[in-house]
Tab-separated table of C-alpha atoms (C1' of nucleotides) in Angstrom:
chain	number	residue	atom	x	y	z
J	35	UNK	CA	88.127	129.631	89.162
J	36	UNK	CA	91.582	129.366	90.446
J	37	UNK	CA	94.501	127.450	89.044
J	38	UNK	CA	94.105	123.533	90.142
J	39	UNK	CA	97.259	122.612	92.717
J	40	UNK	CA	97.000	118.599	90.726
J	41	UNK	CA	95.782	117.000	88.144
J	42	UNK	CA	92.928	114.330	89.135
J	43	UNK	CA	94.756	111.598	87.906
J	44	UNK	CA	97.832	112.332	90.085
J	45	UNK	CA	95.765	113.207	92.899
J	46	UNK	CA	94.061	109.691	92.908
J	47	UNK	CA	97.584	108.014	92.391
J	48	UNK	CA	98.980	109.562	95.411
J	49	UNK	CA	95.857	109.071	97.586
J	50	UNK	CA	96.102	104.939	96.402
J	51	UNK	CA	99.849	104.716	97.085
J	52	UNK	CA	98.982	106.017	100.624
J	53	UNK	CA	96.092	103.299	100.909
J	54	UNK	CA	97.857	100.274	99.666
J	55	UNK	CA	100.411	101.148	101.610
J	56	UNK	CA	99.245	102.240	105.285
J	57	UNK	CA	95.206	100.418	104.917
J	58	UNK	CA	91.578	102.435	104.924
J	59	UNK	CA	91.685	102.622	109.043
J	60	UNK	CA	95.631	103.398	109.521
J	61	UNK	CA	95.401	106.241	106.914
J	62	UNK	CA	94.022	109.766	107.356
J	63	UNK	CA	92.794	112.470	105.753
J	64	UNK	CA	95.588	114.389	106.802
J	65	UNK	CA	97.651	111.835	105.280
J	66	UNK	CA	96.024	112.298	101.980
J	67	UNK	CA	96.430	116.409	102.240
J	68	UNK	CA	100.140	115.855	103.264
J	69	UNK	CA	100.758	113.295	99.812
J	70	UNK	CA	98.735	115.573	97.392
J	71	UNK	CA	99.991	118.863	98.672
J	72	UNK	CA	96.392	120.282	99.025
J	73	UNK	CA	95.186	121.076	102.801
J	74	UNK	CA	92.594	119.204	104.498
J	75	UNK	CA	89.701	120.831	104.104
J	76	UNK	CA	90.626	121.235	100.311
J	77	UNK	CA	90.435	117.448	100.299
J	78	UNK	CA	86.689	117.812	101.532
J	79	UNK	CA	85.763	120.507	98.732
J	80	UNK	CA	86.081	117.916	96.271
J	81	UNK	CA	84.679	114.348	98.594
J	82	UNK	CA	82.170	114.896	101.234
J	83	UNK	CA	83.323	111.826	103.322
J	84	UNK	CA	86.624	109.391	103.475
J	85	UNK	CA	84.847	106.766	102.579
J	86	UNK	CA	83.169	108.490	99.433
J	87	UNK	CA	87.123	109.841	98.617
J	88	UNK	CA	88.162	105.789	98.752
J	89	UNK	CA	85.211	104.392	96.677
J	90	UNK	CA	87.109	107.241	94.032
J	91	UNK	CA	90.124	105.785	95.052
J	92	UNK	CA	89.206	102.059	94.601
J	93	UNK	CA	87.223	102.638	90.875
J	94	UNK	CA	90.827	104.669	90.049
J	95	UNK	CA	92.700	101.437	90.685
J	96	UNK	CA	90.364	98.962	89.271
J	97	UNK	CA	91.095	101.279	85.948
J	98	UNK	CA	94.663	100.969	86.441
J	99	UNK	CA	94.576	97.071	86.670
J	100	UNK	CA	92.390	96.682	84.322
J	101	UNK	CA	94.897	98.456	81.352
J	102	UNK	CA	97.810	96.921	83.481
J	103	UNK	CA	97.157	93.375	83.923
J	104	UNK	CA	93.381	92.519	82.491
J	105	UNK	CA	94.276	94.081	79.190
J	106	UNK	CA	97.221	91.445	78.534
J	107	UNK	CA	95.007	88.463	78.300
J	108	UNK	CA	92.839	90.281	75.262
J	109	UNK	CA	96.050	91.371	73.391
J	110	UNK	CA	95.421	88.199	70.586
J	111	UNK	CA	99.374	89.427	69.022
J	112	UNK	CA	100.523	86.815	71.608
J	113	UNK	CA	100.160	83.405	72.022
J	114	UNK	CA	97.869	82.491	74.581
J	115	UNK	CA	100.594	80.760	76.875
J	116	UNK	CA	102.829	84.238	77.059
J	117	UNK	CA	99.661	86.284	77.514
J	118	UNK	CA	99.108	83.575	80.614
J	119	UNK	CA	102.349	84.326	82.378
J	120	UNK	CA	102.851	87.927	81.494
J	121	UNK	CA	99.345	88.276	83.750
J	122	UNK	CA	101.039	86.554	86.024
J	123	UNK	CA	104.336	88.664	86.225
J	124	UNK	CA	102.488	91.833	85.875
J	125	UNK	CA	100.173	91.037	89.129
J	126	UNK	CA	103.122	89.859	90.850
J	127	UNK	CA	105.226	93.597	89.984
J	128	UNK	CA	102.662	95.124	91.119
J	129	UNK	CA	102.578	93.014	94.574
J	130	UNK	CA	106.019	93.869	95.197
J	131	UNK	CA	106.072	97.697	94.659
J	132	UNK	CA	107.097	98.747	97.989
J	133	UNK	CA	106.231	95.578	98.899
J	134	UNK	CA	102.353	96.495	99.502
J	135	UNK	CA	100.670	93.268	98.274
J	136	UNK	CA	97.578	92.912	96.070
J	137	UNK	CA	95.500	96.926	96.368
J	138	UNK	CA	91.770	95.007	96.539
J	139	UNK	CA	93.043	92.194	99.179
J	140	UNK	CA	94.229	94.729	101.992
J	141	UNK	CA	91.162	96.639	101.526
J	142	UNK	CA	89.205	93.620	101.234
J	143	UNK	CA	90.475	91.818	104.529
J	144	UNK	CA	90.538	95.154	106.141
J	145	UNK	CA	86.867	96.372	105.809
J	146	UNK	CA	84.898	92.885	104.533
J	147	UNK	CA	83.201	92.792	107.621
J	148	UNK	CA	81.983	96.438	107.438
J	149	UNK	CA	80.362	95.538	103.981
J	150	UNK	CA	81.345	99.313	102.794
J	151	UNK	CA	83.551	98.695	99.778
J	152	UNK	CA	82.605	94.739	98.968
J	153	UNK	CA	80.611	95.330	95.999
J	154	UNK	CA	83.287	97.256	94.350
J	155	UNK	CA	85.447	94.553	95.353
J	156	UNK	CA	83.715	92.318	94.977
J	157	UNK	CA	83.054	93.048	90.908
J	158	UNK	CA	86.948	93.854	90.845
J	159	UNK	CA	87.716	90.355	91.616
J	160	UNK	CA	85.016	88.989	89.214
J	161	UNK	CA	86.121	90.769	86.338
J	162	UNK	CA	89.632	89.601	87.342
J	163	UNK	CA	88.496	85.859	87.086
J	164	UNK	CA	86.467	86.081	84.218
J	165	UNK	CA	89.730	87.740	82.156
J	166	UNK	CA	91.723	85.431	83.172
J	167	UNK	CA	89.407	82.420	82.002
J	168	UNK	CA	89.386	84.238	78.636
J	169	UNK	CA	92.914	82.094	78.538
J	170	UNK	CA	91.056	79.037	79.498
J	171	UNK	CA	88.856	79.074	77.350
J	172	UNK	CA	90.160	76.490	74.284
J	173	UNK	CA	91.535	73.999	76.855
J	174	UNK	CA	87.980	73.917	79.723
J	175	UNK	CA	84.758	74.676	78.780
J	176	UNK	CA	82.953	77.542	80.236
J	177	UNK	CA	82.188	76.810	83.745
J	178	UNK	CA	85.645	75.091	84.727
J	179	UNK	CA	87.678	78.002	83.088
J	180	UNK	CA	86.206	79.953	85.404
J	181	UNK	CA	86.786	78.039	88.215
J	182	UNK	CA	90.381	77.284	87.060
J	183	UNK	CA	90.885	81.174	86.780
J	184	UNK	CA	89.552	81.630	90.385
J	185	UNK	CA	91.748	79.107	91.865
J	186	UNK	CA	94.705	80.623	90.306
J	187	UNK	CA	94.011	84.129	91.670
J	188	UNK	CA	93.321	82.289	95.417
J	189	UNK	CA	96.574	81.325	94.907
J	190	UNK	CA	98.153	84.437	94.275
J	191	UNK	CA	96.494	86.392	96.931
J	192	UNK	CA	97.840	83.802	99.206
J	193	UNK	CA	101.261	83.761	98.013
J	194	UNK	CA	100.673	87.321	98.720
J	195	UNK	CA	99.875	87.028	102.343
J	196	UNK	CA	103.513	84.531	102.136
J	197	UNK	CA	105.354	87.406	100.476
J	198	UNK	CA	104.126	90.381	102.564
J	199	UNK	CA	105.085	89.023	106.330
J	200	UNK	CA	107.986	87.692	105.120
J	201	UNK	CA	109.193	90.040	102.568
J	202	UNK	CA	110.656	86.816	100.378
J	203	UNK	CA	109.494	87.576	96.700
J	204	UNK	CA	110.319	83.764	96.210
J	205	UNK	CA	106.832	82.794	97.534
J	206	UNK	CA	105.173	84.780	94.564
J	207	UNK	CA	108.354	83.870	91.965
J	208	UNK	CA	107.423	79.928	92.582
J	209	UNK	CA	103.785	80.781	92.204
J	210	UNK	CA	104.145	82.385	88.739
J	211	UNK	CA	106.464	79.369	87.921
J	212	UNK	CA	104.092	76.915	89.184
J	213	UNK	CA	100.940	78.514	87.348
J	214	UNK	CA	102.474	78.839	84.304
J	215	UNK	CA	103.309	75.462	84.201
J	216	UNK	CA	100.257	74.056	85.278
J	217	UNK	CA	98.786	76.014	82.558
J	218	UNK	CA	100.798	74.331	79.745
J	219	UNK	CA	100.903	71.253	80.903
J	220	UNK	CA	97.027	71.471	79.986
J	221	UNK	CA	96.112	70.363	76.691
J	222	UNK	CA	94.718	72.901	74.258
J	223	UNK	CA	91.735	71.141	72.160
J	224	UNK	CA	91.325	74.518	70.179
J	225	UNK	CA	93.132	73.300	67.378
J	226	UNK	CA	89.979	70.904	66.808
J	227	UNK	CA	87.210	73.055	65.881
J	228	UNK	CA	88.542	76.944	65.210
J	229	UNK	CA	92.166	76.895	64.506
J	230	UNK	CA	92.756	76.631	60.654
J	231	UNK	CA	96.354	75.566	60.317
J	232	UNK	CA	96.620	74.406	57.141
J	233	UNK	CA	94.493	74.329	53.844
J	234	UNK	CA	90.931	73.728	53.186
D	98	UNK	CA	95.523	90.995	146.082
D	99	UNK	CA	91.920	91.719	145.008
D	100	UNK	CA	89.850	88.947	142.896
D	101	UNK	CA	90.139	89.254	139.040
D	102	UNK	CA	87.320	90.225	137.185
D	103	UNK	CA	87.742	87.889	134.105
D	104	UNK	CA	90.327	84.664	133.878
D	105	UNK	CA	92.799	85.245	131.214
D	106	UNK	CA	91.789	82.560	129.007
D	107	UNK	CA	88.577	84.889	128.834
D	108	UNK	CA	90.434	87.996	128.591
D	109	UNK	CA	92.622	86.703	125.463
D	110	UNK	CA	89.391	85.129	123.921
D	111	UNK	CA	87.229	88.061	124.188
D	112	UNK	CA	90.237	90.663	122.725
D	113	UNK	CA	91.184	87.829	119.989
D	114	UNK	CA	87.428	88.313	118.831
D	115	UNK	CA	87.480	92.202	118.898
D	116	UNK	CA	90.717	92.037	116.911
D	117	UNK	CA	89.299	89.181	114.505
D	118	UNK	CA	86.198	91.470	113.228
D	119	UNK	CA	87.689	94.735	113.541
D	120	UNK	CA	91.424	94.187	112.560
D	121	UNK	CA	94.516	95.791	114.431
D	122	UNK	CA	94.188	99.639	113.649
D	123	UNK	CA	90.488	100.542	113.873
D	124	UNK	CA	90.520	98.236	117.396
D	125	UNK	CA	90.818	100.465	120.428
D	126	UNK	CA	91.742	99.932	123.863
D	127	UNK	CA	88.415	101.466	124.778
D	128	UNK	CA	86.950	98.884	122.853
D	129	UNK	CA	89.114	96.352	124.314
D	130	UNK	CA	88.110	97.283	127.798
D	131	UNK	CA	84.524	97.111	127.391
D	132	UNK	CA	84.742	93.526	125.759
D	133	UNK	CA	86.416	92.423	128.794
D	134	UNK	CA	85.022	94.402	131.625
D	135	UNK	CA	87.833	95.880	132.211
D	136	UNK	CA	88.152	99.879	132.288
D	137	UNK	CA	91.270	101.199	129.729
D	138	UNK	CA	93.817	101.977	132.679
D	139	UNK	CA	92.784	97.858	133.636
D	140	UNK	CA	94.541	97.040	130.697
D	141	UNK	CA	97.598	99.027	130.689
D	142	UNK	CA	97.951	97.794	134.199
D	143	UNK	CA	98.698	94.099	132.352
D	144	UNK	CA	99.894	95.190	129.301
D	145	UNK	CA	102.438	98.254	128.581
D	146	UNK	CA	101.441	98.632	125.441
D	147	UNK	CA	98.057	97.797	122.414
D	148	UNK	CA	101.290	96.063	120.398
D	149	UNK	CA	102.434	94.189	123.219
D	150	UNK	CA	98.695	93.233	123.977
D	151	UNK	CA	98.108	92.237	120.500
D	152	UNK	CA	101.510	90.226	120.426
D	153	UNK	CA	99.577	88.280	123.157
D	154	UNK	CA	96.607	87.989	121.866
D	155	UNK	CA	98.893	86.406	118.623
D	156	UNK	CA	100.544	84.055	120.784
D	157	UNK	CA	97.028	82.905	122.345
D	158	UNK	CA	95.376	82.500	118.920
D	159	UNK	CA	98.230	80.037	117.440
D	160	UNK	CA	97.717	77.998	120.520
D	161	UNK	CA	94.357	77.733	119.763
D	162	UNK	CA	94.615	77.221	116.400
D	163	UNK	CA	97.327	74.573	117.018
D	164	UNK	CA	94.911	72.573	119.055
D	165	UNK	CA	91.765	72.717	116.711
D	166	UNK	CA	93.285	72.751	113.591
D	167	UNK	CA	96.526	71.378	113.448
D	168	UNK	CA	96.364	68.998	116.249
D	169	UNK	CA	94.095	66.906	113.207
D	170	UNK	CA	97.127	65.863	111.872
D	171	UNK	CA	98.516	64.314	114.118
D	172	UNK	CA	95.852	62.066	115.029
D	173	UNK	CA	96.888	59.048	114.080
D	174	UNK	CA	93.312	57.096	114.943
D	175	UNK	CA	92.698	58.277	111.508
D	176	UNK	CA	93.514	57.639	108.061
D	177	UNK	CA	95.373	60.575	106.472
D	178	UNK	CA	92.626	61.389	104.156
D	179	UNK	CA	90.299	62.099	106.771
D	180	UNK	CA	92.679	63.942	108.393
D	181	UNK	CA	93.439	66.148	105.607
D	182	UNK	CA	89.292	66.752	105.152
D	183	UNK	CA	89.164	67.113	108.347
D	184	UNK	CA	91.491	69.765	109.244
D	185	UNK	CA	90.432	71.671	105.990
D	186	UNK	CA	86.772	71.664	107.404
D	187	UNK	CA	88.243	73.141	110.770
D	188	UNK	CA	90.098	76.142	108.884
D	189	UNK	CA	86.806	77.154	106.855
D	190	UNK	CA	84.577	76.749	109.910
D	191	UNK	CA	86.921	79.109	112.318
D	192	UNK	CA	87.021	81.654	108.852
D	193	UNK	CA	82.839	81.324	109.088
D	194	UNK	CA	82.752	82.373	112.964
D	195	UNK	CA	80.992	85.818	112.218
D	196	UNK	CA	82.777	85.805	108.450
D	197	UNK	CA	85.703	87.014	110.351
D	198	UNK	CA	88.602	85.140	107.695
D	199	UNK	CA	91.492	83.785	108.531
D	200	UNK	CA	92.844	86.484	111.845
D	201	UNK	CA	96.415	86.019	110.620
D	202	UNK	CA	95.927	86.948	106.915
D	203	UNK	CA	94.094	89.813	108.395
D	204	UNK	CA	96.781	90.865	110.543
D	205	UNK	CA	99.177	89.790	107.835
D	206	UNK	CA	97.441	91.921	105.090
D	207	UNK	CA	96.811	94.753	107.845
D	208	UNK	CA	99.887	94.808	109.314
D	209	UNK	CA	102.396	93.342	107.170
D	210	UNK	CA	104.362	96.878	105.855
D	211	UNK	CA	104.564	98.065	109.225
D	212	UNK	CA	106.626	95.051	110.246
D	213	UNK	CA	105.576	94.483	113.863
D	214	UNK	CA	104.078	91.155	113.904
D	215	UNK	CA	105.659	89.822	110.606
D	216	UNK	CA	107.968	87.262	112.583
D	217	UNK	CA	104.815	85.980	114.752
D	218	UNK	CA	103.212	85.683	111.820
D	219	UNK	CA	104.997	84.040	109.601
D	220	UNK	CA	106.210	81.649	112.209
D	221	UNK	CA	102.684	80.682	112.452
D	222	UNK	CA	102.238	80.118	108.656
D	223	UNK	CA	105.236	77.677	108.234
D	224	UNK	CA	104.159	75.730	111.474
D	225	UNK	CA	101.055	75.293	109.659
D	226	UNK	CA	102.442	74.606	106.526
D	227	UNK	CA	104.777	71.883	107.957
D	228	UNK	CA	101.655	70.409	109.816
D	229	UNK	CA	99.386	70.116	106.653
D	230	UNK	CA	102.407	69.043	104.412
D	231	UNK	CA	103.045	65.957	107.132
D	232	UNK	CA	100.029	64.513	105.779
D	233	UNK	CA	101.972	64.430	101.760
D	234	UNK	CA	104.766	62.635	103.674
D	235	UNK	CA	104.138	59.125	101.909
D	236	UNK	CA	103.034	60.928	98.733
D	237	UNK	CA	105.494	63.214	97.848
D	238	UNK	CA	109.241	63.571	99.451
D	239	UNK	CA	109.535	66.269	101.882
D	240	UNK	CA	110.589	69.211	99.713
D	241	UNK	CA	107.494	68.796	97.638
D	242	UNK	CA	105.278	68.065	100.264
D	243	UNK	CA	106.176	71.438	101.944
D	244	UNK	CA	105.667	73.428	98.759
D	245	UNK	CA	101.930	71.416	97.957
D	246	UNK	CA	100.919	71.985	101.298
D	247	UNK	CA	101.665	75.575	101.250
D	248	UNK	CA	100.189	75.813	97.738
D	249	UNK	CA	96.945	74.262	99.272
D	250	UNK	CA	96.677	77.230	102.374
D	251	UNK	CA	97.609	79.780	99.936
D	252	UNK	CA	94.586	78.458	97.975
D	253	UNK	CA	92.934	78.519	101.171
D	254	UNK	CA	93.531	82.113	101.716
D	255	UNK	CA	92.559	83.179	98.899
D	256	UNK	CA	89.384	81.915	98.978
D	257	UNK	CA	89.112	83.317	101.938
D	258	UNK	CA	89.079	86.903	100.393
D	259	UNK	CA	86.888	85.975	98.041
D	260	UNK	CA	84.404	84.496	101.175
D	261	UNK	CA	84.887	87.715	103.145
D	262	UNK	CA	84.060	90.507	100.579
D	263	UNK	CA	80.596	88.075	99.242
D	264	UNK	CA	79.868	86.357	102.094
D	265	UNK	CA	78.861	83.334	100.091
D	266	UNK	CA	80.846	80.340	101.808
D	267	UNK	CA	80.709	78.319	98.661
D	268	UNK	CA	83.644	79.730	97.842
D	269	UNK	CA	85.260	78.252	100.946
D	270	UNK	CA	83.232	75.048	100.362
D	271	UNK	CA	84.771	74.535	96.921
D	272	UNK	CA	88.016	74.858	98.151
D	273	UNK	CA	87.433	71.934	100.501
D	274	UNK	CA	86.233	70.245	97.962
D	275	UNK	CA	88.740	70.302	95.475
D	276	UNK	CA	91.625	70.483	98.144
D	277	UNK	CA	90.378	66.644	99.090
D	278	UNK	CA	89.781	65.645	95.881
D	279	UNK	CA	93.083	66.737	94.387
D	280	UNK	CA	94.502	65.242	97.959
D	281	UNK	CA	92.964	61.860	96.661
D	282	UNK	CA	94.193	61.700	93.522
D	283	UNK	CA	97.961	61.788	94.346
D	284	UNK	CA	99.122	57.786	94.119
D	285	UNK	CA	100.160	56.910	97.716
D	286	UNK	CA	103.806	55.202	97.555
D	287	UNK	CA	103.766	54.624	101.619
D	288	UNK	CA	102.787	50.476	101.061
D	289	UNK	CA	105.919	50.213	98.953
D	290	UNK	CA	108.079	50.471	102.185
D	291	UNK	CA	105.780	50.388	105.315
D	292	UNK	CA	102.703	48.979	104.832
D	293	UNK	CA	102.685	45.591	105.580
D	294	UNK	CA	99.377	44.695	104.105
D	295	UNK	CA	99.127	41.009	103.434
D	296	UNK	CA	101.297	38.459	105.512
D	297	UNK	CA	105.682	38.509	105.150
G	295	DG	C1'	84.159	145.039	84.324
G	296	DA	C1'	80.768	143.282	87.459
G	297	DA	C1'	78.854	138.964	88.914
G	298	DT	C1'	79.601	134.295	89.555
G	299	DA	C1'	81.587	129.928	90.199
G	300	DT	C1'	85.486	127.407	91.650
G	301	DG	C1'	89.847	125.628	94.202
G	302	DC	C1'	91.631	126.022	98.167
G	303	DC	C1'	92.975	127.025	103.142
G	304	DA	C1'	93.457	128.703	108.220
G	305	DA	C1'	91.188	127.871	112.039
G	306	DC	C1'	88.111	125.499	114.404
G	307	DC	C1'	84.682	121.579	116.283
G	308	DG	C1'	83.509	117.664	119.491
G	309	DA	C1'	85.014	113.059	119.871
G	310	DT	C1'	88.294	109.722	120.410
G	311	DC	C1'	93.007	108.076	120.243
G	312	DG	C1'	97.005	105.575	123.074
G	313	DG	C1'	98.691	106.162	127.334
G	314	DT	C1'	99.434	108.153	132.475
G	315	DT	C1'	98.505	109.404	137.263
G	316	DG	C1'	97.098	108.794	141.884
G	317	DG	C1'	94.645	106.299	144.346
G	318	DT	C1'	91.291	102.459	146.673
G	319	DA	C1'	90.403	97.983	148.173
G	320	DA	C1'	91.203	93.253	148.688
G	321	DA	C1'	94.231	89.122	149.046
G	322	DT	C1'	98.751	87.515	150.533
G	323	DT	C1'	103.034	87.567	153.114
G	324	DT	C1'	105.351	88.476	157.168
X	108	DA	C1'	97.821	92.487	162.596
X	109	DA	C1'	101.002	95.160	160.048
X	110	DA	C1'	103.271	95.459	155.622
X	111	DT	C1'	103.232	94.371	151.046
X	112	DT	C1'	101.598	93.131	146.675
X	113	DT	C1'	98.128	92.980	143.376
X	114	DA	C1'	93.839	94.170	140.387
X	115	DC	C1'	91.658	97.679	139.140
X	116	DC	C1'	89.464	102.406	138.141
X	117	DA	C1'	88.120	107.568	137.779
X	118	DA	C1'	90.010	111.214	135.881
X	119	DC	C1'	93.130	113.119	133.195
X	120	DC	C1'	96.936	114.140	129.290
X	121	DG	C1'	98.362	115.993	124.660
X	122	DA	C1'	97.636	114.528	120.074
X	123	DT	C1'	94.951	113.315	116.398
X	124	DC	C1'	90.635	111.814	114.360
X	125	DG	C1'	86.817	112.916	110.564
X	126	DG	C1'	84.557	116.753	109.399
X	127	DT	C1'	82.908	122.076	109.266
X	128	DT	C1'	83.065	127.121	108.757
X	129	DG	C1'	83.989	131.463	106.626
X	130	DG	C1'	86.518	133.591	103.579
X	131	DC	C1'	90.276	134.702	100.044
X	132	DA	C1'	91.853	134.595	95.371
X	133	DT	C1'	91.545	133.468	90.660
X	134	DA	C1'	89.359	132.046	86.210
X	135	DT	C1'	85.242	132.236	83.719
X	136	DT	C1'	80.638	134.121	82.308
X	137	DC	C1'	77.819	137.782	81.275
DNA sequence: GAATATGCCAACCGATCGGTTGGTAAATTT
DNA sequence: AAATTTACCAACCGATCGGTTGGCATATTC
């Protein structure tokens, strides 16, 4: 077989920054062969339909923010307050490249009514809430830390909807502010039944 | 001149709905014209443009929302709690008309990079805001009433996403929920200096 | 080194896109 | 009652849409 004209990886990066940034509807295929350098119909040779290329698309970027942002709240090195608000920061940088907003809300305003790409979604924004209650989880029990974790990503994603009309990253600046603190100003009771300190 | 086919009122509505399930982009004029009667050229004859249509169709959807939603309030016949409920319970039951969302976090999410309805947009956003913060005004002082009240709609519109892309409206029901509860539980300081309770 | 599988593209398909043209018919103005 | 204005439409425009076809060229398999 021939040489490949891009790696997979860089193909699927190029064909999400055109997605985030342009929507599923507004963007097409010609679009994609324009941003990857491969011709239309060399598009098709690898995904039989658009929608089939996005759901590639979509599990690509789930990936990404799950090494990106998810990973931060499992990486125990850091205290669980920092791991809080670097989640926080790192969903917010990722908002503001090129201004696009949060990758799963656009799609997920765009086409929720068309019920093609909500159960991807769907599970992205589930495995979102459930990492981020990891953090939760010495100060609520179970089922609030959870619900805690969900509010605070509503939050965002409206902040988001703030930031993107009006280009103002103060709107998602505040929110990482006001999250964080909210989040300390809760009181830890892990100390009580598995946090050493000292002796025994 | 010959009779109209449909008032404008009706016109607006019917276009406000196409736009509403089917978002900006993936919205034709064809589809536009059969919603209304109207053959394509009927349209262009009121409307130059699909922007300048949609910038109408904007307009006509804040007025609407203005009346149904924020006109709550300013209803003075009841006590701000109620109102607050209230005008929560209008937002989630206009997002529940055919689990369509919120139409200007669609267009807002849609839309937003492209910059043509950003200033619509947001204007409609902070009118809301300052509407729904009027109701902190003898709980917090103004500054922090604005930001709550925009923290509570951001809330809002996140659980919105989360509502579109499940379809389960407990989502939106729990944000009601804890909205007014949270709403609740802020100490009123308005009897310190205008409530004349008791006599004096 | 012949056969095969693969990556890719030029050219094409019918359908639909946003928008235009030229006109008809009815209500209003004069 | 003539002139004008208005609401509207059938038919059309070039461009672009998602997707298809047939084939060329290269790397691999045998």
């Amino acid at each position: 077989m021939p040489v490949q004209k891009i790696e997979k990886v860089d193909f699927l990066l190029r064909c999400w920054e055109v997605f985030n940034r342009q929507g599923y509807h507004n963007t097409s295929m010609q679009d994609l062969a324009k941003a990857t350098g491969l011709q239309k119909a060399g598009l098709y040779h690898h995904y039989p339909t658009k929608q089939l290329l996005m759901e590639s698309v979509l599990d690509f970027a789930m990936q990404r923010f799950r090494s990106y942002v998810l990973a931060v709240a499992a990486d125990t090195s850091l205290p669980v307050e920092q791991r809080f608000e670097k989640m926080l920061r790192r969903q917010r940088r990722l908002a503001m490249l090129q201004r696009q907003g949060c990758f799963f809300a656009n799609i997920a305003l765009e086409t929720g009514r068309d019920e093609i790409f909500n159960k991807m979604l769907l599970l992205a924004m589930e495995e979102w809430t459930v990492s981020l209650s990891s953090l939760y989880a010495d100060r609520f029990e179970e089922a609030d830390a959870v619900m805690e974790a969900r509010r605070v990503i509503m939050e965002y994603e409206g902040a988001v909807v703030f930031y993107k009309i009006s280009g103002n990253p103060q709107y998602l600046e505040d929110f990482v502010t006001r999250a964080t603190k909210a989040f300390r100003a809760v009181p830890s009771i892990q100390h009580i039944h598995h946090h050493t300190s000292i002796g025994i």
